[in-house]
Short mmCIF file of C-alpha atoms in Angstrom, two decimals:
data_model
loop_
_atom_site.label_atom_id
_atom_site.label_comp_id
_atom_site.label_asym_id
_atom_site.label_seq_id
_atom_site.Cartn_x
_atom_site.Cartn_y
_atom_site.Cartn_z
CA MET A 1 -19.86 10.33 -2.37
CA ASN A 2 -22.61 7.78 -2.19
CA ALA A 3 -20.57 5.14 -0.37
CA GLU A 4 -19.15 5.85 3.07
CA SER A 5 -15.70 7.30 2.52
CA PRO A 6 -12.76 6.38 4.80
CA PHE A 7 -10.89 9.58 3.85
CA ALA A 8 -10.69 12.52 6.22
CA GLY A 9 -11.62 16.00 5.01
CA GLU A 10 -12.57 17.11 1.53
CA PRO A 11 -10.55 16.31 -1.61
CA SER A 12 -8.25 19.12 -2.71
CA ASP A 13 -9.34 18.96 -6.36
CA SER A 14 -11.35 16.91 -8.85
CA ARG A 15 -8.44 14.53 -9.49
CA GLU A 16 -8.24 13.59 -5.81
CA ALA A 17 -12.02 13.29 -5.71
CA ILE A 18 -11.82 10.77 -8.55
CA MET A 19 -9.10 8.79 -6.77
CA ARG A 20 -11.15 8.62 -3.58
CA ALA A 21 -14.23 7.66 -5.57
CA THR A 22 -12.27 4.91 -7.32
CA TYR A 23 -11.30 3.47 -3.96
CA CYS A 24 -14.92 3.51 -2.76
CA ALA A 25 -16.23 2.06 -6.02
CA LEU A 26 -13.66 -0.76 -5.96
CA ASP A 27 -14.54 -1.50 -2.35
CA GLN A 28 -18.26 -1.52 -3.11
CA TYR A 29 -18.42 -3.17 -6.55
CA GLY A 30 -15.05 -4.89 -7.03
CA TYR A 31 -12.95 -4.70 -10.17
CA ALA A 32 -15.50 -6.54 -12.31
CA GLY A 33 -18.22 -4.07 -11.38
CA LEU A 34 -16.08 -0.96 -11.73
CA SER A 35 -17.25 1.53 -14.34
CA ILE A 36 -16.61 5.13 -15.23
CA GLN A 37 -20.23 5.97 -14.47
CA ARG A 38 -20.07 4.47 -10.99
CA ILE A 39 -16.85 6.33 -10.23
CA ALA A 40 -18.38 9.56 -11.51
CA ASP A 41 -21.45 8.97 -9.35
CA GLU A 42 -19.32 8.29 -6.28
CA ALA A 43 -17.35 11.50 -6.86
CA ASP A 44 -20.45 13.56 -7.71
CA LEU A 45 -18.71 14.61 -10.91
CA SER A 46 -19.72 14.44 -14.53
CA LYS A 47 -18.17 11.89 -16.88
CA SER A 48 -16.75 14.80 -18.88
CA THR A 49 -14.77 15.88 -15.81
CA PHE A 50 -13.45 12.34 -15.51
CA TYR A 51 -12.30 12.29 -19.14
CA HIS A 52 -10.63 15.65 -18.66
CA HIS A 53 -8.13 13.85 -16.39
CA TYR A 54 -8.07 10.27 -17.72
CA ASP A 55 -8.33 8.71 -21.15
CA ASN A 56 -10.02 5.48 -20.02
CA LYS A 57 -10.45 3.06 -17.10
CA GLN A 58 -6.97 1.59 -17.56
CA ASP A 59 -5.39 5.04 -17.40
CA LEU A 60 -7.37 5.68 -14.23
CA LEU A 61 -6.29 2.43 -12.57
CA THR A 62 -2.59 2.98 -13.17
CA SER A 63 -2.96 6.43 -11.62
CA PHE A 64 -4.88 4.88 -8.73
CA VAL A 65 -1.95 2.59 -7.93
CA ASP A 66 0.28 5.68 -7.71
CA PHE A 67 -2.32 7.30 -5.45
CA ILE A 68 -2.20 4.35 -3.03
CA LEU A 69 1.62 4.46 -2.96
CA THR A 70 1.61 8.21 -2.29
CA GLU A 71 -0.92 7.71 0.50
CA PHE A 72 1.28 5.05 2.08
CA LYS A 73 4.36 7.30 1.92
CA ARG A 74 2.38 10.15 3.47
CA ILE A 75 1.27 8.03 6.40
CA PHE A 76 4.75 6.60 6.92
CA SER A 77 6.24 10.10 6.98
CA LEU A 78 3.77 11.00 9.74
CA THR A 79 4.65 7.97 11.85
CA ALA A 80 8.41 7.58 11.23
CA GLY A 81 11.05 8.82 13.67
CA ASP A 82 14.82 8.72 14.04
CA ASP A 83 15.17 5.10 15.20
CA PRO A 84 15.83 2.73 12.25
CA VAL A 85 14.58 -0.30 14.19
CA GLU A 86 11.29 1.38 15.06
CA ASN A 87 11.02 2.70 11.50
CA LEU A 88 11.43 -0.82 10.13
CA LEU A 89 8.73 -2.18 12.44
CA THR A 90 6.45 0.75 11.62
CA TYR A 91 7.00 0.41 7.88
CA VAL A 92 6.22 -3.29 7.91
CA GLY A 93 3.37 -2.77 10.34
CA LEU A 94 1.70 -0.26 8.01
CA ILE A 95 1.46 -3.00 5.37
CA LEU A 96 1.15 -6.07 7.59
CA ASP A 97 -1.38 -4.79 10.11
CA PRO A 98 -1.93 -1.00 9.81
CA GLU A 99 -4.62 -0.91 12.49
CA THR A 100 -1.91 -1.49 15.13
CA VAL A 101 0.25 1.49 14.08
CA GLY A 102 -0.60 4.63 16.03
CA ASP A 103 -3.63 6.51 14.74
CA VAL A 104 -3.35 5.22 11.18
CA ALA A 105 -7.01 4.20 11.10
CA GLU A 106 -7.93 7.83 11.71
CA MET A 107 -5.45 9.25 9.18
CA SER A 108 -5.96 7.02 6.18
CA PRO A 109 -8.00 4.23 4.58
CA THR A 110 -4.84 2.11 4.55
CA ALA A 111 -6.34 -0.39 7.00
CA ASP A 112 -9.15 -1.23 4.55
CA VAL A 113 -7.13 -1.40 1.34
CA LEU A 114 -5.92 -5.03 1.33
CA GLY A 115 -8.78 -6.57 -0.61
CA THR A 116 -8.85 -3.73 -3.11
CA TYR A 117 -5.08 -3.96 -3.57
CA VAL A 118 -5.11 -7.71 -4.17
CA GLU A 119 -8.02 -7.51 -6.60
CA LEU A 120 -6.36 -4.74 -8.59
CA ARG A 121 -2.96 -6.41 -8.58
CA ALA A 122 -4.48 -9.59 -9.99
CA GLN A 123 -5.25 -7.65 -13.18
CA ALA A 124 -1.50 -7.37 -13.80
CA ILE A 125 -1.47 -11.02 -14.88
CA GLN A 126 -3.13 -10.08 -18.18
CA ASN A 127 -2.63 -6.31 -18.30
CA GLU A 128 0.85 -5.17 -19.34
CA SER A 129 0.47 -1.53 -18.24
CA ILE A 130 -0.79 -2.51 -14.78
CA ARG A 131 2.03 -5.10 -14.47
CA GLN A 132 4.55 -2.40 -15.35
CA LYS A 133 3.02 -0.07 -12.77
CA PHE A 134 3.17 -2.68 -10.01
CA THR A 135 6.80 -3.38 -10.95
CA GLU A 136 7.53 0.30 -10.39
CA ILE A 137 5.60 0.26 -7.12
CA ASP A 138 7.49 -2.80 -5.85
CA GLN A 139 10.80 -1.16 -6.71
CA ALA A 140 9.78 2.01 -4.87
CA PHE A 141 8.83 0.02 -1.76
CA GLU A 142 12.07 -1.97 -1.90
CA GLU A 143 14.19 1.18 -2.25
CA GLN A 144 12.47 2.84 0.71
CA LEU A 145 12.75 -0.23 2.92
CA ALA A 146 16.39 -0.79 1.88
CA ALA A 147 17.14 2.80 2.89
CA ILE A 148 15.76 2.13 6.39
CA ILE A 149 17.88 -1.01 6.69
CA ARG A 150 20.97 0.78 5.36
CA ASP A 151 20.48 3.54 7.93
CA GLY A 152 20.28 0.93 10.68
CA ILE A 153 23.52 -0.71 9.50
CA GLU A 154 25.36 2.62 9.43
CA ARG A 155 24.17 3.39 12.97
CA GLY A 156 25.17 -0.04 14.24
CA ASP A 157 21.64 -1.18 15.00
CA PHE A 158 21.52 -3.84 12.27
CA ARG A 159 24.02 -6.45 11.21
CA ASP A 160 25.93 -5.97 7.97
CA VAL A 161 23.25 -7.59 5.82
CA ASP A 162 22.47 -6.88 2.17
CA PRO A 163 19.89 -4.05 2.36
CA GLU A 164 18.38 -4.70 -1.07
CA GLY A 165 18.18 -8.47 -0.62
CA THR A 166 16.70 -8.09 2.86
CA ALA A 167 14.13 -5.60 1.60
CA THR A 168 13.11 -7.96 -1.20
CA PHE A 169 12.74 -10.85 1.27
CA VAL A 170 10.66 -8.83 3.75
CA LEU A 171 8.35 -7.41 1.09
CA THR A 172 7.86 -10.86 -0.45
CA LEU A 173 6.83 -12.14 2.98
CA ILE A 174 4.39 -9.26 3.35
CA ALA A 175 2.97 -9.75 -0.15
CA GLY A 176 2.18 -13.37 0.68
CA HIS A 177 0.50 -12.32 3.91
CA THR A 178 -1.51 -9.64 2.15
CA PHE A 179 -2.89 -12.18 -0.31
CA ARG A 180 -3.69 -14.75 2.37
CA ARG A 181 -5.31 -12.29 4.77
CA SER A 182 -7.61 -10.88 2.11
CA THR A 183 -8.67 -14.26 0.69
CA ARG A 184 -9.41 -16.40 3.76
CA GLU A 185 -11.94 -16.29 6.59
CA ASP A 186 -9.48 -16.26 9.50
CA ASP A 187 -6.67 -13.77 10.04
CA PRO A 188 -3.05 -15.05 10.24
CA THR A 189 -1.65 -11.58 11.01
CA GLU A 190 -0.77 -12.18 14.65
CA ALA A 191 1.36 -15.23 13.89
CA VAL A 192 3.08 -13.55 10.93
CA ARG A 193 3.83 -10.41 12.95
CA ALA A 194 5.29 -12.47 15.81
CA GLU A 195 7.55 -14.40 13.44
CA PHE A 196 8.68 -11.22 11.71
CA GLU A 197 9.60 -9.64 15.04
CA ALA A 198 11.53 -12.82 15.93
CA TYR A 199 13.33 -12.57 12.57
CA VAL A 200 14.32 -8.98 13.33
CA GLN A 201 15.64 -9.97 16.77
CA GLU A 202 17.55 -13.03 15.61
CA SER A 203 18.72 -12.09 12.11
CA LEU A 204 18.84 -8.30 11.79
CA LEU A 205 19.66 -6.71 15.13
CA SER A 206 23.37 -6.36 15.89
CA GLU A 207 24.73 -7.80 19.11
CA ASP A 208 25.18 -4.27 20.48
CA ALA A 209 21.63 -3.10 19.68
#
Protein backbone atom coordinates (compact mmCIF):
# COMPACT_ATOMS: atom_id res chain seq x y z
CA MET A 1 0.00 0.00 0.00
CA ASN A 2 1.13 3.51 -0.71
CA ALA A 3 -0.25 5.02 2.50
CA GLU A 4 1.02 3.84 5.87
CA SER A 5 -1.25 1.00 6.92
CA PRO A 6 -2.37 0.57 10.56
CA PHE A 7 -3.07 -3.14 10.01
CA ALA A 8 -0.74 -5.81 11.33
CA GLY A 9 0.52 -8.55 9.00
CA GLU A 10 -0.43 -9.21 5.41
CA PRO A 11 -4.02 -9.46 4.14
CA SER A 12 -5.27 -13.03 3.81
CA ASP A 13 -6.69 -12.49 0.30
CA SER A 14 -7.47 -9.83 -2.29
CA ARG A 15 -10.82 -9.01 -0.67
CA GLU A 16 -9.16 -8.16 2.64
CA ALA A 17 -6.49 -6.21 0.77
CA ILE A 18 -9.24 -4.11 -0.81
CA MET A 19 -10.89 -3.50 2.57
CA ARG A 20 -7.61 -2.36 4.09
CA ALA A 21 -6.92 -0.18 1.07
CA THR A 22 -10.38 1.36 1.37
CA TYR A 23 -9.65 2.31 4.96
CA CYS A 24 -6.32 3.91 3.98
CA ALA A 25 -7.84 5.71 0.99
CA LEU A 26 -10.69 7.09 3.10
CA ASP A 27 -8.22 8.24 5.73
CA GLN A 28 -6.00 9.89 3.13
CA TYR A 29 -8.52 11.36 0.66
CA GLY A 30 -11.86 11.39 2.49
CA TYR A 31 -15.14 10.20 1.03
CA ALA A 32 -15.26 12.93 -1.62
CA GLY A 33 -11.83 11.95 -2.92
CA LEU A 34 -12.42 8.20 -2.81
CA SER A 35 -12.18 6.43 -6.16
CA ILE A 36 -11.82 2.90 -7.41
CA GLN A 37 -8.46 3.77 -8.93
CA ARG A 38 -7.09 5.13 -5.67
CA ILE A 39 -8.27 2.06 -3.78
CA ALA A 40 -6.72 -0.20 -6.42
CA ASP A 41 -3.46 1.76 -6.17
CA GLU A 42 -3.44 1.49 -2.38
CA ALA A 43 -4.00 -2.27 -2.57
CA ASP A 44 -1.50 -2.76 -5.42
CA LEU A 45 -4.24 -4.55 -7.33
CA SER A 46 -5.71 -4.05 -10.76
CA LYS A 47 -9.15 -2.51 -11.22
CA SER A 48 -10.26 -5.79 -12.79
CA THR A 49 -9.47 -7.56 -9.50
CA PHE A 50 -11.58 -4.97 -7.69
CA TYR A 51 -14.55 -5.53 -10.01
CA HIS A 52 -14.21 -9.27 -9.54
CA HIS A 53 -15.36 -8.70 -5.92
CA TYR A 54 -17.51 -5.55 -6.10
CA ASP A 55 -19.92 -4.13 -8.63
CA ASN A 56 -19.24 -0.46 -7.84
CA LYS A 57 -18.12 1.97 -5.12
CA GLN A 58 -21.44 1.73 -3.28
CA ASP A 59 -21.19 -2.05 -3.14
CA LEU A 60 -17.68 -1.68 -1.79
CA LEU A 61 -18.68 0.80 0.92
CA THR A 62 -21.50 -1.35 2.28
CA SER A 63 -19.03 -4.24 2.50
CA PHE A 64 -16.53 -1.92 4.19
CA VAL A 65 -19.02 -1.15 6.96
CA ASP A 66 -19.34 -4.90 7.58
CA PHE A 67 -15.55 -5.14 7.62
CA ILE A 68 -15.31 -2.50 10.37
CA LEU A 69 -17.97 -4.29 12.44
CA THR A 70 -16.17 -7.63 12.06
CA GLU A 71 -12.90 -5.98 13.09
CA PHE A 72 -14.55 -4.54 16.19
CA LYS A 73 -16.02 -7.92 17.16
CA ARG A 74 -12.63 -9.56 16.67
CA ILE A 75 -10.90 -7.09 18.96
CA PHE A 76 -13.63 -7.35 21.59
CA SER A 77 -13.35 -11.14 21.58
CA LEU A 78 -9.62 -10.78 22.28
CA THR A 79 -10.15 -8.41 25.19
CA ALA A 80 -13.36 -9.74 26.80
CA GLY A 81 -13.36 -11.96 29.88
CA ASP A 82 -15.89 -13.54 32.23
CA ASP A 83 -16.81 -10.42 34.23
CA PRO A 84 -19.91 -8.66 32.77
CA VAL A 85 -18.99 -5.34 34.41
CA GLU A 86 -15.50 -5.37 32.94
CA ASN A 87 -16.90 -6.52 29.60
CA LEU A 88 -19.31 -3.58 29.56
CA LEU A 89 -16.51 -1.10 30.32
CA THR A 90 -14.27 -2.75 27.72
CA TYR A 91 -16.99 -2.77 25.07
CA VAL A 92 -17.79 0.89 25.58
CA GLY A 93 -14.12 1.74 25.89
CA LEU A 94 -13.35 0.19 22.50
CA ILE A 95 -15.74 2.68 20.90
CA LEU A 96 -15.37 5.62 23.28
CA ASP A 97 -11.59 5.66 23.65
CA PRO A 98 -9.96 2.50 22.20
CA GLU A 99 -6.42 3.69 22.90
CA THR A 100 -7.03 3.07 26.63
CA VAL A 101 -8.09 -0.59 26.21
CA GLY A 102 -5.17 -2.98 26.58
CA ASP A 103 -3.04 -3.35 23.46
CA VAL A 104 -5.81 -2.41 21.04
CA ALA A 105 -3.62 0.13 19.27
CA GLU A 106 -1.25 -2.70 18.38
CA MET A 107 -3.98 -5.13 17.31
CA SER A 108 -6.21 -2.99 15.15
CA PRO A 109 -6.72 0.37 13.45
CA THR A 110 -9.80 0.87 15.63
CA ALA A 111 -8.21 3.84 17.42
CA ASP A 112 -7.95 5.78 14.13
CA VAL A 113 -11.34 4.96 12.66
CA LEU A 114 -13.57 7.67 14.18
CA GLY A 115 -13.22 10.27 11.45
CA THR A 116 -13.59 7.69 8.70
CA TYR A 117 -16.65 6.21 10.40
CA VAL A 118 -18.38 9.57 10.81
CA GLU A 119 -17.64 10.62 7.23
CA LEU A 120 -18.97 7.36 5.84
CA ARG A 121 -22.03 7.34 8.07
CA ALA A 122 -22.95 10.83 6.90
CA GLN A 123 -23.55 9.36 3.43
CA ALA A 124 -26.50 7.43 4.87
CA ILE A 125 -28.52 10.65 4.90
CA GLN A 126 -28.91 10.47 1.11
CA ASN A 127 -27.94 6.87 0.36
CA GLU A 128 -30.62 4.27 1.11
CA SER A 129 -28.34 1.21 0.91
CA ILE A 130 -25.78 2.73 3.28
CA ARG A 131 -28.58 3.81 5.66
CA GLN A 132 -29.90 0.25 5.65
CA LYS A 133 -26.42 -1.10 6.34
CA PHE A 134 -25.88 1.24 9.30
CA THR A 135 -29.31 0.24 10.64
CA GLU A 136 -28.13 -3.37 10.60
CA ILE A 137 -24.84 -2.40 12.22
CA ASP A 138 -26.59 -0.46 15.00
CA GLN A 139 -28.87 -3.42 15.68
CA ALA A 140 -25.87 -5.76 15.86
CA PHE A 141 -24.10 -3.48 18.35
CA GLU A 142 -27.26 -3.14 20.45
CA GLU A 143 -27.81 -6.91 20.53
CA GLN A 144 -24.22 -7.56 21.61
CA LEU A 145 -24.27 -4.87 24.29
CA ALA A 146 -27.70 -6.01 25.53
CA ALA A 147 -26.31 -9.54 25.88
CA ILE A 148 -23.52 -8.24 28.14
CA ILE A 149 -26.03 -6.36 30.28
CA ARG A 150 -28.37 -9.37 30.42
CA ASP A 151 -25.48 -11.56 31.57
CA GLY A 152 -24.70 -9.06 34.32
CA ILE A 153 -28.33 -9.06 35.49
CA GLU A 154 -28.45 -12.86 35.61
CA ARG A 155 -25.23 -12.94 37.65
CA GLY A 156 -26.48 -10.28 40.05
CA ASP A 157 -23.92 -7.67 39.05
CA PHE A 158 -26.43 -5.31 37.42
CA ARG A 159 -29.82 -4.11 38.54
CA ASP A 160 -32.92 -5.46 36.82
CA VAL A 161 -32.85 -2.88 34.04
CA ASP A 162 -34.18 -3.25 30.49
CA PRO A 163 -31.15 -4.64 28.59
CA GLU A 164 -32.33 -3.48 25.16
CA GLY A 165 -33.32 0.00 26.33
CA THR A 166 -30.07 0.41 28.26
CA ALA A 167 -28.03 -0.72 25.26
CA THR A 168 -29.83 1.79 23.02
CA PHE A 169 -29.19 4.59 25.52
CA VAL A 170 -25.49 3.77 25.93
CA LEU A 171 -24.86 3.46 22.20
CA THR A 172 -26.69 6.73 21.53
CA LEU A 173 -24.41 8.42 24.06
CA ILE A 174 -21.37 6.93 22.35
CA ALA A 175 -22.59 7.92 18.89
CA GLY A 176 -22.88 11.52 20.00
CA HIS A 177 -19.39 11.42 21.47
CA THR A 178 -17.98 9.86 18.31
CA PHE A 179 -19.37 12.69 16.21
CA ARG A 180 -18.19 15.41 18.57
CA ARG A 181 -14.70 13.98 19.05
CA SER A 182 -14.08 13.68 15.33
CA THR A 183 -15.41 17.14 14.43
CA ARG A 184 -13.87 19.46 17.03
CA GLU A 185 -10.35 20.56 17.94
CA ASP A 186 -10.40 19.51 21.60
CA ASP A 187 -11.17 16.05 22.95
CA PRO A 188 -14.13 15.59 25.35
CA THR A 189 -13.40 11.89 25.88
CA GLU A 190 -12.12 12.12 29.45
CA ALA A 191 -15.23 13.89 30.71
CA VAL A 192 -17.58 11.54 28.83
CA ARG A 193 -15.77 8.45 30.10
CA ALA A 194 -15.90 9.72 33.70
CA GLU A 195 -19.64 10.38 33.46
CA PHE A 196 -20.28 7.00 31.89
CA GLU A 197 -18.40 5.25 34.69
CA ALA A 198 -20.45 7.26 37.22
CA TYR A 199 -23.62 6.16 35.40
CA VAL A 200 -22.54 2.52 35.67
CA GLN A 201 -21.85 2.91 39.40
CA GLU A 202 -25.04 4.77 40.23
CA SER A 203 -27.58 3.33 37.80
CA LEU A 204 -26.45 -0.13 36.69
CA LEU A 205 -24.49 -1.84 39.44
CA SER A 206 -26.57 -3.77 41.96
CA GLU A 207 -26.20 -3.01 45.64
CA ASP A 208 -24.40 -6.33 46.13
CA ALA A 209 -21.88 -5.82 43.30
